[in-house]
XYZ file of C-alpha atoms in Angstrom:
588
model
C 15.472 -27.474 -17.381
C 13.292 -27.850 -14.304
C 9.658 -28.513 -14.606
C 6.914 -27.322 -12.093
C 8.344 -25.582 -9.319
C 7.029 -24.041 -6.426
C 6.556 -21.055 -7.812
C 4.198 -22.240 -10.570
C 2.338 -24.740 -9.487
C -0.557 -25.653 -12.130
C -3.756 -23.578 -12.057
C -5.957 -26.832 -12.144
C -4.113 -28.193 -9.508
C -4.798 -24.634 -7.455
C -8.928 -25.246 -8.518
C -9.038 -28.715 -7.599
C -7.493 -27.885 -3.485
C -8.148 -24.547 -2.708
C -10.786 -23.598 -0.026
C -13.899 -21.973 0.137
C -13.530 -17.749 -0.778
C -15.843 -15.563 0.666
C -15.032 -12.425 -0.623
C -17.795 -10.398 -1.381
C -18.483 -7.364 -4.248
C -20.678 -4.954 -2.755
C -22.905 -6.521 -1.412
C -23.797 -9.303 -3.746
C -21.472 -12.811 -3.455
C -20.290 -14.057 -6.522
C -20.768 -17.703 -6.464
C -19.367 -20.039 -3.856
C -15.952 -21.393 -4.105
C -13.947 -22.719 -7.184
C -14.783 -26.532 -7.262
C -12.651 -28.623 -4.529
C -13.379 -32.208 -6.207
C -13.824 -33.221 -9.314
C -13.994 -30.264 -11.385
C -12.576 -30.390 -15.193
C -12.499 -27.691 -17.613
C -16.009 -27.960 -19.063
C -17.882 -28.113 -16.121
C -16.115 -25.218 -14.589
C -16.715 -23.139 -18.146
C -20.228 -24.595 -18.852
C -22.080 -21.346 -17.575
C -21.183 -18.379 -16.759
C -21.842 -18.811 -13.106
C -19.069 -21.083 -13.048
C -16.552 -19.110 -14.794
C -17.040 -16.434 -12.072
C -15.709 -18.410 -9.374
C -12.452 -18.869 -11.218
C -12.174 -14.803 -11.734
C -13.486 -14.318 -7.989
C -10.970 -16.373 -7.005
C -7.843 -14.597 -8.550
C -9.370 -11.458 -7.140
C -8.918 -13.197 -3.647
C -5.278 -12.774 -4.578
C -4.685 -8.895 -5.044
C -2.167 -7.218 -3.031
C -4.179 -6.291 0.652
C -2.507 -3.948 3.286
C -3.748 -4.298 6.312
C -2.251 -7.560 8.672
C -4.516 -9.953 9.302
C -2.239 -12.780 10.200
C -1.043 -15.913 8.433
C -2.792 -17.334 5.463
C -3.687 -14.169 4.719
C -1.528 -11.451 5.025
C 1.603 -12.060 6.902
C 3.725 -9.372 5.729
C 6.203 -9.054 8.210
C 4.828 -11.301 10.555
C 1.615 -9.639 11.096
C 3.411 -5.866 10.926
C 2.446 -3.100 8.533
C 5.460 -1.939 5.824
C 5.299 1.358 7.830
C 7.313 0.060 10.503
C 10.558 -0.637 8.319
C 10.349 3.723 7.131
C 10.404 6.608 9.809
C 7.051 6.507 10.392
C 6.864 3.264 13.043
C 8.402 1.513 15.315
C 8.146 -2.095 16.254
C 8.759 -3.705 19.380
C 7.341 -6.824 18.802
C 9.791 -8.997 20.390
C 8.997 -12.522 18.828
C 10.618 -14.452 16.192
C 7.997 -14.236 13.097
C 8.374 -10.100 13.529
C 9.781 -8.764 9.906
C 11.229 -5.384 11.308
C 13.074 -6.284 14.594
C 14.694 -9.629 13.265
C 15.108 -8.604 9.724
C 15.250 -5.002 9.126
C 16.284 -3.167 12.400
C 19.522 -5.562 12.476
C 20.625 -5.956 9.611
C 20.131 -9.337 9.169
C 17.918 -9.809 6.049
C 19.309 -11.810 3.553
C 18.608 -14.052 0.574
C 18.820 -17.436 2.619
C 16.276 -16.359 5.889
C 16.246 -19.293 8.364
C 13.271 -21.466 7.936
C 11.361 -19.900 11.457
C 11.581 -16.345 9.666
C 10.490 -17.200 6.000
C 7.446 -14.677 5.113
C 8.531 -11.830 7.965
C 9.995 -10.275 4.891
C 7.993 -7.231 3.696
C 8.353 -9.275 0.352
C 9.347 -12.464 -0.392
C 9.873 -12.826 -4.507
C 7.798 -17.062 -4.814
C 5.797 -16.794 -1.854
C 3.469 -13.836 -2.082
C -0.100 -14.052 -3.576
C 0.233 -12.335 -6.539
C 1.363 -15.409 -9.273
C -1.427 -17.092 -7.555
C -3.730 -13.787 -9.353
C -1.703 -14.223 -12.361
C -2.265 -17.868 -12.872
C -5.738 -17.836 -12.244
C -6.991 -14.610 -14.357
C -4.539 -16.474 -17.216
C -6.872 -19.293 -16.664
C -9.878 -17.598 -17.054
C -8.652 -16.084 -20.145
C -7.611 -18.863 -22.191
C -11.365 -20.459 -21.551
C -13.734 -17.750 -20.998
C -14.866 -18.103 -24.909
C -15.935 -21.786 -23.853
C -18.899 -20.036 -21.939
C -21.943 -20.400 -23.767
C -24.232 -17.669 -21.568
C -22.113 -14.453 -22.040
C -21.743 -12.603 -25.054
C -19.104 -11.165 -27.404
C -19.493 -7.767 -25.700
C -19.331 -9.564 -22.025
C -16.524 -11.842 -22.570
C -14.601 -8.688 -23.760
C -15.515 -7.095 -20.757
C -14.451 -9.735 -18.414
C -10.960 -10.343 -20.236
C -10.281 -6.781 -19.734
C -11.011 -7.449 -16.009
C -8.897 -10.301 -16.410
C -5.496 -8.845 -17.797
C -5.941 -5.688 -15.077
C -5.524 -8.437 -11.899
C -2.287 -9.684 -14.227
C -1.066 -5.968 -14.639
C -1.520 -4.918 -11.176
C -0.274 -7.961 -9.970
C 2.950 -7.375 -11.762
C 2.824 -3.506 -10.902
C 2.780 -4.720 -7.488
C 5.946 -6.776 -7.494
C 7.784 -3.973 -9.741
C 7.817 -1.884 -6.773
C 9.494 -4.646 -4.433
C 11.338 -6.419 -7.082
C 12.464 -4.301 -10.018
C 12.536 -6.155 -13.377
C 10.559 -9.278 -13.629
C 10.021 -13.002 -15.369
C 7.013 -11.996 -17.304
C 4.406 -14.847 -17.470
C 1.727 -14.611 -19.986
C -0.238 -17.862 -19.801
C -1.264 -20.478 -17.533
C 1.402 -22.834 -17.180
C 1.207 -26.404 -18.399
C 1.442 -29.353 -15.385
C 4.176 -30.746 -17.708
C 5.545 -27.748 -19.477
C 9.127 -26.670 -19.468
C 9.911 -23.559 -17.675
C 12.114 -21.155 -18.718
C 11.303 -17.537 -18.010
C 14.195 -15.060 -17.760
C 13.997 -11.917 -15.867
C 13.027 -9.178 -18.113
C 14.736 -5.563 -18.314
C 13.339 -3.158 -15.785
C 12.395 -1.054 -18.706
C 10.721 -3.855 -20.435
C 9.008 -4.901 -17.556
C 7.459 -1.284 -17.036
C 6.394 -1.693 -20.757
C 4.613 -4.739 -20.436
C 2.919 -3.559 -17.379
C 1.711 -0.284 -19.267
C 1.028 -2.232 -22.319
C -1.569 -4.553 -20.216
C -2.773 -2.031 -18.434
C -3.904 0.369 -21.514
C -5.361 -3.249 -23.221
C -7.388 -3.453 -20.286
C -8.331 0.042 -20.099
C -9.474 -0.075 -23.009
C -12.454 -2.532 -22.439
C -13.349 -1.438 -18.869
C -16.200 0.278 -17.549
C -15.386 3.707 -16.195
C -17.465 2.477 -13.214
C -19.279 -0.379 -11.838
C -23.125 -0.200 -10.252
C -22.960 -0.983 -6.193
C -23.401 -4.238 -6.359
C -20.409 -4.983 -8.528
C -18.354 -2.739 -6.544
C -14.910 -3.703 -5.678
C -13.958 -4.734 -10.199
C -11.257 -3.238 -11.079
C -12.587 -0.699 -13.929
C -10.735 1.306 -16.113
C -10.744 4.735 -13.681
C -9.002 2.288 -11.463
C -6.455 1.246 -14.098
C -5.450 4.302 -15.081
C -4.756 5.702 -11.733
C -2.453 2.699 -11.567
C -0.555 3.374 -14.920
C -0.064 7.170 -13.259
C 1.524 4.636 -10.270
C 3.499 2.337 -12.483
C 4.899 5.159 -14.138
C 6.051 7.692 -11.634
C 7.647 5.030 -9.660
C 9.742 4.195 -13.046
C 10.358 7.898 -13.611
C 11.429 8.679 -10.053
C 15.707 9.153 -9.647
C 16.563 6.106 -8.125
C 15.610 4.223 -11.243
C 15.670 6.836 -13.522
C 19.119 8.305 -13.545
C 22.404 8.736 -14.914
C 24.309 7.649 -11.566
C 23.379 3.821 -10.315
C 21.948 3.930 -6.863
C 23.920 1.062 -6.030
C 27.385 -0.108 -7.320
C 25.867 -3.347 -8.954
C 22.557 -1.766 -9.881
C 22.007 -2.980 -13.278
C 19.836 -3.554 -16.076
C 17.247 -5.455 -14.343
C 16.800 -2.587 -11.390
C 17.258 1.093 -13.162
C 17.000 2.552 -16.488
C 20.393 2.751 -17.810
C 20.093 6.630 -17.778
C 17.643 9.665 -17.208
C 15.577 10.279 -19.574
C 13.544 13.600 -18.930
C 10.634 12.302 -21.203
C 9.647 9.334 -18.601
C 8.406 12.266 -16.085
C 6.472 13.626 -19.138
C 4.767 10.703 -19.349
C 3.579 10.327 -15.722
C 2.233 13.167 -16.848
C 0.353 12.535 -19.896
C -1.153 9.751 -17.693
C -2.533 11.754 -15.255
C -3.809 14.602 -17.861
C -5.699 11.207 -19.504
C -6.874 10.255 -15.897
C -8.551 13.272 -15.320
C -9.731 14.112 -18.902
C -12.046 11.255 -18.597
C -12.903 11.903 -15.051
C -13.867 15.402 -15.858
C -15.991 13.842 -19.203
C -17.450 10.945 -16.779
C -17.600 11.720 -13.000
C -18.393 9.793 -10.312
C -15.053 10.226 -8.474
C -14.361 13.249 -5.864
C -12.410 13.876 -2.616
C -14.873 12.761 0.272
C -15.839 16.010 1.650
C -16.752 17.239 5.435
C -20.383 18.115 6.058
C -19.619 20.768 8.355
C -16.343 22.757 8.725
C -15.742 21.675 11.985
C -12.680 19.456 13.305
C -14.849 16.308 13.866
C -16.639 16.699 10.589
C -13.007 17.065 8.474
C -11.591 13.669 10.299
C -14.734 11.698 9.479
C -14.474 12.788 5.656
C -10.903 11.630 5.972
C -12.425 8.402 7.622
C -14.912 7.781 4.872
C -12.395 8.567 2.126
C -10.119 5.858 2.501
C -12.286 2.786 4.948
C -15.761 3.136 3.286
C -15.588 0.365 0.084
C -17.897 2.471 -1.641
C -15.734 5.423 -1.280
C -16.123 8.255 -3.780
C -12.345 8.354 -4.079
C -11.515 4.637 -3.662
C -10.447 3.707 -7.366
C -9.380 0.321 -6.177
C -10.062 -1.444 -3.697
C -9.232 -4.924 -2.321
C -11.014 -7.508 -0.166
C -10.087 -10.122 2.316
C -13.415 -11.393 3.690
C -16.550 -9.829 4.455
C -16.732 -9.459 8.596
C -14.540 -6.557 9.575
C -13.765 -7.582 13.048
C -12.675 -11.043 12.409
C -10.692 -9.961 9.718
C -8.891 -7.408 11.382
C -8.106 -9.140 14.891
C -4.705 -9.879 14.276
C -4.408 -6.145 13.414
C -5.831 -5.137 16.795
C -4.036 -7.799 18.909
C -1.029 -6.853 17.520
C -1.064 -3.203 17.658
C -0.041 -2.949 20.999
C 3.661 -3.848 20.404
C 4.129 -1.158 18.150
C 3.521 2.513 17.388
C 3.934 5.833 15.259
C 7.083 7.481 16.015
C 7.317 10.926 16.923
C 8.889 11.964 14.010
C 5.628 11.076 12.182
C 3.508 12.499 15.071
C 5.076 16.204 14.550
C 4.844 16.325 10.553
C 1.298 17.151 11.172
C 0.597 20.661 11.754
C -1.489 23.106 13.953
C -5.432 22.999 12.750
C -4.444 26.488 10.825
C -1.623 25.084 8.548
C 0.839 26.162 10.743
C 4.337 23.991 11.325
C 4.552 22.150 14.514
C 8.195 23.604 15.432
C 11.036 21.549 15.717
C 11.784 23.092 18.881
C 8.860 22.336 20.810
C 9.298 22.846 24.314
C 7.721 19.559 25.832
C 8.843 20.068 29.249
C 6.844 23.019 29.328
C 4.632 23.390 26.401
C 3.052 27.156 25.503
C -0.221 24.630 24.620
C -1.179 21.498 24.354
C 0.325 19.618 21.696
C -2.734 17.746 20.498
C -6.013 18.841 22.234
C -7.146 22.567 23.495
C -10.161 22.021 26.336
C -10.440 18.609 25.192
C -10.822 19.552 21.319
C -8.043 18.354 18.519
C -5.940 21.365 17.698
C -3.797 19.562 14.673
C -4.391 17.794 11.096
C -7.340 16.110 11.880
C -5.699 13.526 9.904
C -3.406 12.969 12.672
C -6.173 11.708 15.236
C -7.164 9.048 12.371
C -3.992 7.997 11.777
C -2.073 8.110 15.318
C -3.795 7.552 18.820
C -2.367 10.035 21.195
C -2.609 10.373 24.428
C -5.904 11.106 25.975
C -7.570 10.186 22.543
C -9.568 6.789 22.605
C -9.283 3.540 20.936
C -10.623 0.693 18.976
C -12.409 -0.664 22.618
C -13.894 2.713 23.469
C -11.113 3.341 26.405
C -8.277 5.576 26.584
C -5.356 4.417 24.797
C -3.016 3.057 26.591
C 0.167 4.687 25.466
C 0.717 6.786 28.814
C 2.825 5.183 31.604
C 0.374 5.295 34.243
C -2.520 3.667 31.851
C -2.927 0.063 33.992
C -2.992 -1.247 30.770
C 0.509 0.526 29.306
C 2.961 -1.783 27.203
C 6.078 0.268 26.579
C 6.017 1.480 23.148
C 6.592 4.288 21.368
C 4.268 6.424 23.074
C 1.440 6.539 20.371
C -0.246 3.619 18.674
C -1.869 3.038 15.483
C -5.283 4.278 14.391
C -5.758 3.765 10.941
C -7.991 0.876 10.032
C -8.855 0.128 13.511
C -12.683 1.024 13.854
C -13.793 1.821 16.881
C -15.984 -0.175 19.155
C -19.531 0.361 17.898
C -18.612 2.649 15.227
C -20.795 2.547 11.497
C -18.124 0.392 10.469
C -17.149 -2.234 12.921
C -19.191 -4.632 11.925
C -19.282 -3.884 8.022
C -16.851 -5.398 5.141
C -13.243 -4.650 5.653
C -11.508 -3.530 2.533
C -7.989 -2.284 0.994
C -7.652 0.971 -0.332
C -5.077 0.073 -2.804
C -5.357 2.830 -4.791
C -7.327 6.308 -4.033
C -7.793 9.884 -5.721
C -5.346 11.396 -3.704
C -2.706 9.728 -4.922
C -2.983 10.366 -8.806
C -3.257 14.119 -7.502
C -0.317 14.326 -5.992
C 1.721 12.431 -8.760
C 0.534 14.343 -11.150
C 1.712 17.743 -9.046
C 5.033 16.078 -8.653
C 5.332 15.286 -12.364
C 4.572 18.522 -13.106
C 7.111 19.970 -10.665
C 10.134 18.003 -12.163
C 9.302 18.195 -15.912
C 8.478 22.435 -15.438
C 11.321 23.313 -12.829
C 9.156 24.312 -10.322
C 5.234 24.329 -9.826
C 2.138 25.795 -11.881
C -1.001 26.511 -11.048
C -2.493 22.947 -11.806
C 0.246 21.614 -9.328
C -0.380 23.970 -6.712
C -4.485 23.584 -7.351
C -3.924 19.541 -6.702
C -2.250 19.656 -3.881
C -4.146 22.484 -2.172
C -7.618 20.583 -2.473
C -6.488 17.879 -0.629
C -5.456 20.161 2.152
C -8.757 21.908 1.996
C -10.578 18.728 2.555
C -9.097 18.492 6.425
C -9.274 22.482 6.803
C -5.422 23.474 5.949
C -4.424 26.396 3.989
C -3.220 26.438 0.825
C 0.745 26.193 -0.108
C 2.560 29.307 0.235
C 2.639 30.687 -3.694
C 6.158 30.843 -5.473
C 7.538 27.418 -4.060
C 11.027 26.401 -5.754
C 11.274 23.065 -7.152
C 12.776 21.196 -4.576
C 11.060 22.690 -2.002
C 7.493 22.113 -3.651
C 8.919 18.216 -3.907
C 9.231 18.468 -0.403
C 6.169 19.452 0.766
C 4.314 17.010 -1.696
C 6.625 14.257 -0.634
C 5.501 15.472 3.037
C 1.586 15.894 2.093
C 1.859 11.983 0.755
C 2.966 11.173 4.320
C 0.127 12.577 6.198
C -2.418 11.388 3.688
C -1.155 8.356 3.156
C 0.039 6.971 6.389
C -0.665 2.847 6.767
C -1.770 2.863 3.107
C 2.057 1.663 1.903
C 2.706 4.558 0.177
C 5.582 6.120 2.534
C 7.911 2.931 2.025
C 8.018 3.207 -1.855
C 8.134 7.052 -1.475
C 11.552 6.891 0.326
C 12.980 4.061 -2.065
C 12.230 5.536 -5.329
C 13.544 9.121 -4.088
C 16.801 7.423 -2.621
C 15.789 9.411 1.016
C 19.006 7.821 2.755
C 18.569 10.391 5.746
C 15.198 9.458 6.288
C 16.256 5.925 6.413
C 18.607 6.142 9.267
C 17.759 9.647 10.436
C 17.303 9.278 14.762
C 13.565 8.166 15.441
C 11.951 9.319 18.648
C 9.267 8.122 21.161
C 7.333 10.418 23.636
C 6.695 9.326 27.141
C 3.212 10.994 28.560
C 1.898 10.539 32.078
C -1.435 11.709 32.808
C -2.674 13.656 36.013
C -5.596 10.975 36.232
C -5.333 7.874 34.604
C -8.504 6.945 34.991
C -10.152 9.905 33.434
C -6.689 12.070 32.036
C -7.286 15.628 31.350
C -3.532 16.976 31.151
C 0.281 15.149 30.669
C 3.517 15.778 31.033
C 5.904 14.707 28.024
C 9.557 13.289 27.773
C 10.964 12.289 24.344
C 12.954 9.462 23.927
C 15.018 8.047 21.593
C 14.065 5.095 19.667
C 16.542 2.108 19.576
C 18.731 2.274 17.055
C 18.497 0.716 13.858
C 21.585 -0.661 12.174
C 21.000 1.370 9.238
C 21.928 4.313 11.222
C 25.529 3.277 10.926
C 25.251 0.749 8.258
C 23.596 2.283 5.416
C 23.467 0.449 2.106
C 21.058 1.637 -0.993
C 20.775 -2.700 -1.409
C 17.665 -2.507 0.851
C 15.840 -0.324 -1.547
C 14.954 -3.590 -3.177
C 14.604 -6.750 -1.682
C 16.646 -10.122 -2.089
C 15.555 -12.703 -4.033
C 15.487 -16.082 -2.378
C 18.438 -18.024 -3.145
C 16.024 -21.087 -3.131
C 13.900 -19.323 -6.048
C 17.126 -18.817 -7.896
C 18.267 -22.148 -7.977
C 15.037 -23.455 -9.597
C 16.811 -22.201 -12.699
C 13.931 -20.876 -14.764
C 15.467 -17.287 -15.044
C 15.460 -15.128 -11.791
C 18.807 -13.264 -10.842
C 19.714 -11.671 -7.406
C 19.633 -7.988 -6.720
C 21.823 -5.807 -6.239
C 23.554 -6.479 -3.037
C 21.930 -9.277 -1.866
């Protein structure tokens, strides 16, 4: 048996060579870095000061969305997981970019070359979150060494504790499928053997943690503490954990792969696991209804620019009414997030996504848009947005303006065009001298929304069809960005349809889309033909009409070469020959 590996390095050996953190609650910094020289285990439990840099830092570790570049979040070499579904495009032509020399040819694999390790959108041994794991296992084998905090407050903080180690876990469920379940901090000397639970048994230990550490959480924290996971958090992420299990790819009677096994499905449906997505969500929102604080951000004014800034607010303010968790990566937005800017001209929303949004009234965009001679513009009437104002905070189109206060360049005659795919990306890139360019950047990992529309799509599958509290769910999130409600007497799959669709539009650049397609099995969506749109302006200086030519999109191999392995990815051959208990997925 192999001792320490890579994958589990010692937690005091983490404390004694990691760098400064500077991630910030709120506004108030919870102690400086976990000691870089000579720290032991008394001095670093001897107050309760100290203790809270060892908890700060495994909160440093939490899953976090947005790309901002290696040694922090490289996910497909600085891309965004949107850009390996139907909703983007990459044309970053270098060698650390994920979707063009991973995904788009085919060539991912369990062995990557050494120049692409870490382009994956997940690589099982090299991603942050054992890193949480180890450290908030740390903390709570010592925390009753701490001499200043109470009975009541150590609880507390344990409860904080085990929620980093459950979502950390949820997280990798979602990539992985069953998992080796960890539930100390290793030993520098200890023998590791750690075999890959059931994916049933690792959605059980998941829950399990996650209703321990629901169960000691505040419902809320003040400002200044804001950014803790609580327990309204928590429970919207057992409503996650548990429609994701529940969902046919994992939950059904036919494999959705030929070697799909116990470790990556159930081993048949059971109707009873949608019930219990629903039970969650009833739970969720018993106890919001009993507590408060949460809500939908809503517009001050029922206007087109008031809806979009709601939107905005709802998912890029950290204080966010509807924010129920949110992660951190340092505390100065811009710096942060340059990567994400720099990089965001090489790639761009693909048409496909562009025309899921609808009219400002609710109405479809057709399919058969005329765009060599459109009835109206397709984005902007005398200069005003005429679609989901979620679309113009999502998507730059043309005409709109960007991060830098300029037109975007994603028309051909912009002196600053790079050929893309005609739109670029406008989520999480704040505008120059917007309210929050220079503020904290933060993750919306998991918001309101979300536990909404699972619950509606729970309630669809279990009932056959929609009811009223399905309908009512779904139709206040339209209502926040001025859309009608659903038309009444939806059938069942057509109801899944448009929540799977409403998820899309809400969600876009928030990683939801991705897991949405996998755990649905949406094979057409996966290699359906993507399209770009070509614009020219009559001024590019100062545009006030286009012409428009779609395009399609280069081809990606799963077009022709479609295989339900990449629903999950590979484990690295060199994490399975460390021997401690990981097995290859299916496929791979």
């Amino acid at each position: 048996m192999k001792r320490i590996t890579t994958l589990l390095l010692t937690i005091l050996s983490i404390l004694y060579t990691t760098s400064c953190s500077d991630i910030r609650f709120g506004d108030k910094f919870l102690g400086s870095q976990p000691e870089s020289s000579g720290a032991d285990l008394e001095k670093m439990f001897s107050s309760a000061v100290n203790a809270e840099k060892v908890l700060t830092k495994a909160y440093t570790y939490l899953p976090y969305g947005i790309p901002t570049g290696p040694g922090a979040n490289n996910k497909l070499g600085v891309n965004t997981l949107e850009s390996i579904t139907d909703l983007q495009q990459s044309f970053r032509d270098n060698i650390s970019d994920g979707p063009i020399n991973l995904y788009y040819n085919g060539a991912l694999s369990a062995n990557v070359n050494n120049q692409q390790k870490g382009s994956e959108a997940y690589r099982f041994g090299d991603e942050n979150e054992y890193n949480a794991i180890r450290y908030a296992y740390f903390y709570l084998e010592n925390i009753d060494r701490v001499p200043d905090l109470t009975d009541d407050q150590k609880r507390v903080k344990k409860a904080e504790a085990k929620a980093i180690v459950a979502l950390s876990y949820a997280e990798m469920l979602r990539y992985i499928g069953g998992l080796p379940w960890i539930d100390h901090a290793i030993q520098p000397n200890e023998e590791l053997q750690f075999p890959r639970l059931t994916f049933g048994e690792t959605v059980d230990h998941i829950v399990a943690l996650l209703d321990e550490a629901a169960a000691d959480l505040p419902w809320e924290y003040s400002s200044v503490d804001n950014g803790r996971l609580t327990k309204a958090g928590i429970m919207a992420l057992k409503v996650r954990v548990l429609l994701f299990a529940a969902s046919p790819t994992f939950n059904s009677d036919t494999p959705w792969h030929p070697n799909a096994d116990e470790y990556t499905r159930y081993p048949s449906y059971q109707k009873e696991r949608w019930t219990k997505v629903i039970d969650a969500a009833k739970a969720f929102f018993n106890e919001l209804n009993r507590r408060g604080v949460y809500q939908l951000v809503m517009p001050t004014e029922e206007t087109a620019l008031a809806r979009q800034l709601a939107f905005r607010s709802a998912y890029s303010d950290r204080e966010s009414s509807e924010v129920l968790i949110s992660t951190r990566r340092g505390y100065n937005a811009v710096n942060t997030h340059n990567d994400l800017y720099s990089q965001r001209y090489y790639s761009g929303p693909t048409l496909n996504y562009v025309n899921m949004f609808s009219w400002a009234d609710g109405t479809d965009f057709p399919e058969d848009f005329d765009w060599s001679n459109p009835a109206k513009d397709p984005f902007f009437t005398n200069g005003e947005p005429n679609r989901d104002p979620r679309l113009y905070e999502t998507v730059v189109v043309p005409g709109d303006r960007w991060f830098n206060g300029n037109y975007a360049p994603v028309y051909v005659n912009h002196p600053n065009y790079r050929p893309t795919s005609g739109f670029g990306m406008m989520k999480f890139i704040y505008r120059e001298n917007s309210d929050r360019a220079n503020k904290p950047a933060h993750w919306p990992y998991m918001r309101l929304p979300e536990v909404m529309l699972s619950y509606a799509e729970a309630i669809n599958e279990v009932n056959g069809g929609p009811d009223a509290i399905a309908y009512e769910m779904v139709n206040k999130i339209r209502h926040r960005v001025g859309l009608p409600d659903l038309a009444p007497g939806l059938s069942k799959e057509t109801f899944r349809a448009a929540v799977l669709h409403e998820r899309a539009l809400e969600f876009g650049y928030e990683e939801v889309r991705w897991f949405d397609l996998v755990r649905w099995g949406r094979k057409d969506d996966f290699t359906k033909t993507l399209y770009g749109l070509l614009s020219r302006a009559d001024n590019h200086a100062s545009p006030t009409s286009f012409t428009y030519t779609p395009f399609k999109l280069n081809e990606r191999n799963w077009a022709k070469n479609w295989d339900a392995k990449w629903y999950l990815a590979p484990i690295p051959q060199d994490e399975i020959n460390k021997k401690y208990g990981m097995i290859q997925n299916p496929g791979w």
